[in-house]
Short mmCIF file of C-alpha atoms in Angstrom, two decimals:
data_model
loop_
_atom_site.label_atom_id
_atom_site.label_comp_id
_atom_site.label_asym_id
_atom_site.label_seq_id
_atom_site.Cartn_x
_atom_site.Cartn_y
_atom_site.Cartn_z
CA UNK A 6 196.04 24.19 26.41
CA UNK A 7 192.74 25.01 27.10
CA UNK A 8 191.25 22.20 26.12
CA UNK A 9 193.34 20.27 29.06
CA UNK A 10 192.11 23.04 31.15
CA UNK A 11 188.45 21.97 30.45
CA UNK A 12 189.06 18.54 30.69
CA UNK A 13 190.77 19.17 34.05
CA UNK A 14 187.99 21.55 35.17
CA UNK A 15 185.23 18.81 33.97
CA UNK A 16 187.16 15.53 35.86
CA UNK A 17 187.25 17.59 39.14
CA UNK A 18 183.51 18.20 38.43
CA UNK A 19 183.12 14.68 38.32
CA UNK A 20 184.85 13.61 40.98
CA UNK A 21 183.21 15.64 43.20
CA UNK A 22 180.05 14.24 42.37
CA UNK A 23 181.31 10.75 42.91
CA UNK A 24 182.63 12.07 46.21
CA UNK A 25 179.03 13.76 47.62
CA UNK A 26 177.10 10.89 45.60
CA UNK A 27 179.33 8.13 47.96
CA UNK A 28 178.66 9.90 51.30
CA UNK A 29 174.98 10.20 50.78
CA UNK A 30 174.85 6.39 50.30
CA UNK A 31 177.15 5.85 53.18
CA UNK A 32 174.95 7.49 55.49
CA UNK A 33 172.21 6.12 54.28
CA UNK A 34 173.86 2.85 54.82
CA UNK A 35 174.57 4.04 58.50
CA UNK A 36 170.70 4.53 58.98
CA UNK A 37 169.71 1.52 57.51
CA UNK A 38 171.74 -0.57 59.91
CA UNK A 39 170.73 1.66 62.45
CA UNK A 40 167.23 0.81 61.88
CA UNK A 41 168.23 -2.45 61.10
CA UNK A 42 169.42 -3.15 64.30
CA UNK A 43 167.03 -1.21 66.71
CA UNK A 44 164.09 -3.19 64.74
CA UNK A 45 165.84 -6.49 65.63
CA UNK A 46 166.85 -5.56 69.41
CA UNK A 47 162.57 -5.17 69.85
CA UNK A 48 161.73 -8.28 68.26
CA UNK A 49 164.19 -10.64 69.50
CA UNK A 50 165.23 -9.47 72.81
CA UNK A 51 162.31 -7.78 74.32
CA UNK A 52 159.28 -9.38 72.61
CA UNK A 53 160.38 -12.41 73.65
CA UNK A 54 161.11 -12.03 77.27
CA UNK A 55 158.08 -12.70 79.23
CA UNK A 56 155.02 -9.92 80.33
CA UNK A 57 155.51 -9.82 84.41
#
């Protein structure tokens, strides 16, 4: 019994890991394309409009 108590203990370990590991690389992710975008919006659209 206590092994399956271990076992039980060590999988929730786990999976909390996978949890906090997963929302670190979705918000990176969400600041990427954040940069991403903001990066693009300069060069394309106002880069290329014309100095007045």
């Amino acid at each position: 019994m206590q092994r399956i108590r271990n076992a039980g203990h060590f999988l929730e370990k786990v999976g909390d890991l996978a949890v906090e590991a997963f929302h670190v690389l979705g918000l990176f992710v969400i600041g990427g394309t954040i940069v991403w975008s903001a990066a693009h919006a300069y060069l394309v659209d106002i880069m290329q409009k014309p100095f007045l």
